């Protein structure tokens, strides 16, 4: 399929190309990529919504705006890391693993403070599943082959 003349080799369409990846990495990629898109959009919408809060509580609005900016930045980083992971970059796999650790810290902090509605636990469990997929034997073999240049991720 990747040898087809109609297969995208560069540009925007290549971002969605997952041929050549083990099934584990395909699933992990889509979890990270879609999660990143949702995080980026949620952060951007939250930033817009926080602007309304400035009229009533400027101090709280500033904090909410900063948190939403952070959420958007994490979502964007997640997208970049997922795309690099798909290309066999080991540093991207480590970055995504670190993001899973961060979601665990946030889930524990929210539980200890008694805030939130448990969404951080769901995020952690989904991130954990995507991270486990990154470290399974087929995934390990893909990253090893990518490092030695013996893979075609197209």
Short mmCIF file of C-alpha atoms in Angstrom, two decimals, residues 40-133:
data_model
loop_
_atom_site.label_atom_id
_atom_site.label_comp_id
_atom_site.label_asym_id
_atom_site.label_seq_id
_atom_site.Cartn_x
_atom_site.Cartn_y
_atom_site.Cartn_z
CA UNK A 40 -5.33 21.66 22.30
CA UNK A 41 -8.93 22.53 21.40
CA UNK A 42 -10.06 22.33 25.02
CA UNK A 43 -7.26 24.61 26.14
CA UNK A 44 -8.02 27.14 23.40
CA UNK A 45 -11.74 27.14 24.19
CA UNK A 46 -10.95 27.43 27.89
CA UNK A 47 -8.74 30.45 27.20
CA UNK A 48 -11.60 32.14 25.36
CA UNK A 49 -14.04 31.29 28.13
CA UNK A 50 -11.67 32.63 30.78
CA UNK A 51 -11.80 36.05 29.13
CA UNK A 52 -15.39 36.39 30.33
CA UNK A 53 -14.20 35.70 33.87
CA UNK A 54 -11.93 38.77 33.80
CA UNK A 55 -14.98 41.04 34.28
CA UNK A 56 -15.96 39.33 37.56
CA UNK A 57 -12.72 38.00 39.06
CA UNK A 58 -9.51 39.12 37.37
CA UNK A 59 -7.25 37.16 39.73
CA UNK A 60 -9.07 33.88 39.17
CA UNK A 61 -9.33 34.61 35.45
CA UNK A 62 -5.55 35.00 35.21
CA UNK A 63 -5.01 31.63 36.87
CA UNK A 64 -7.62 29.94 34.65
CA UNK A 65 -6.10 31.56 31.56
CA UNK A 66 -2.63 30.28 32.49
CA UNK A 67 -3.96 26.78 33.16
CA UNK A 68 -5.78 26.72 29.83
CA UNK A 69 -2.63 27.95 28.07
CA UNK A 70 -0.74 25.10 29.72
CA UNK A 71 -3.41 22.60 28.63
CA UNK A 72 -3.18 23.85 25.04
CA UNK A 73 0.63 23.64 25.13
CA UNK A 74 0.53 20.09 26.48
CA UNK A 75 -1.97 19.12 23.77
CA UNK A 76 0.29 20.60 21.09
CA UNK A 77 3.32 18.82 22.56
CA UNK A 78 1.38 15.57 22.60
CA UNK A 79 0.62 15.94 18.88
CA UNK A 80 4.26 16.67 18.05
CA UNK A 81 5.48 13.76 20.18
CA UNK A 82 2.93 11.38 18.63
CA UNK A 83 4.04 12.35 15.12
CA UNK A 84 7.70 11.90 16.03
CA UNK A 85 6.94 8.57 17.75
CA UNK A 86 5.29 7.36 14.55
CA UNK A 87 8.57 8.06 12.77
CA UNK A 88 10.46 5.85 15.23
CA UNK A 89 11.99 8.60 17.39
CA UNK A 90 12.85 7.09 20.75
CA UNK A 91 12.93 10.49 22.48
CA UNK A 92 9.28 10.97 21.52
CA UNK A 93 8.36 7.66 23.15
CA UNK A 94 10.12 8.81 26.32
CA UNK A 95 8.31 12.16 26.16
CA UNK A 96 4.93 10.46 25.87
CA UNK A 97 5.84 8.21 28.79
CA UNK A 98 6.72 11.31 30.83
CA UNK A 99 3.33 12.84 29.94
CA UNK A 100 1.69 9.73 31.37
CA UNK A 101 3.63 10.27 34.58
CA UNK A 102 2.42 13.86 34.67
CA UNK A 103 -1.21 12.73 34.30
CA UNK A 104 -0.72 10.40 37.26
CA UNK A 105 0.64 13.26 39.38
CA UNK A 106 -2.32 15.45 38.39
CA UNK A 107 -4.83 12.70 39.14
CA UNK A 108 -3.33 12.08 42.59
CA UNK A 109 -3.17 15.83 43.33
CA UNK A 110 -6.82 16.30 42.34
CA UNK A 111 -7.86 13.34 44.47
CA UNK A 112 -5.96 14.69 47.47
CA UNK A 113 -7.46 18.16 47.07
CA UNK A 114 -10.94 16.78 46.43
CA UNK A 115 -11.40 18.84 43.26
CA UNK A 116 -12.45 17.80 39.81
CA UNK A 117 -14.79 15.06 38.75
CA UNK A 118 -12.37 12.20 38.23
CA UNK A 119 -11.53 13.16 34.65
CA UNK A 120 -7.84 13.06 35.46
CA UNK A 121 -8.09 9.38 36.41
CA UNK A 122 -9.72 8.58 33.07
CA UNK A 123 -6.99 10.55 31.29
CA UNK A 124 -4.34 8.68 33.24
CA UNK A 125 -5.79 5.24 32.46
CA UNK A 126 -6.06 6.05 28.74
CA UNK A 127 -2.53 7.48 28.71
CA UNK A 128 -1.25 4.44 30.57
CA UNK A 129 -2.79 2.10 28.00
CA UNK A 130 -1.24 4.10 25.14
CA UNK A 131 2.12 4.10 26.93
CA UNK A 132 2.08 0.34 27.56
CA UNK A 133 1.53 -0.11 23.81
#
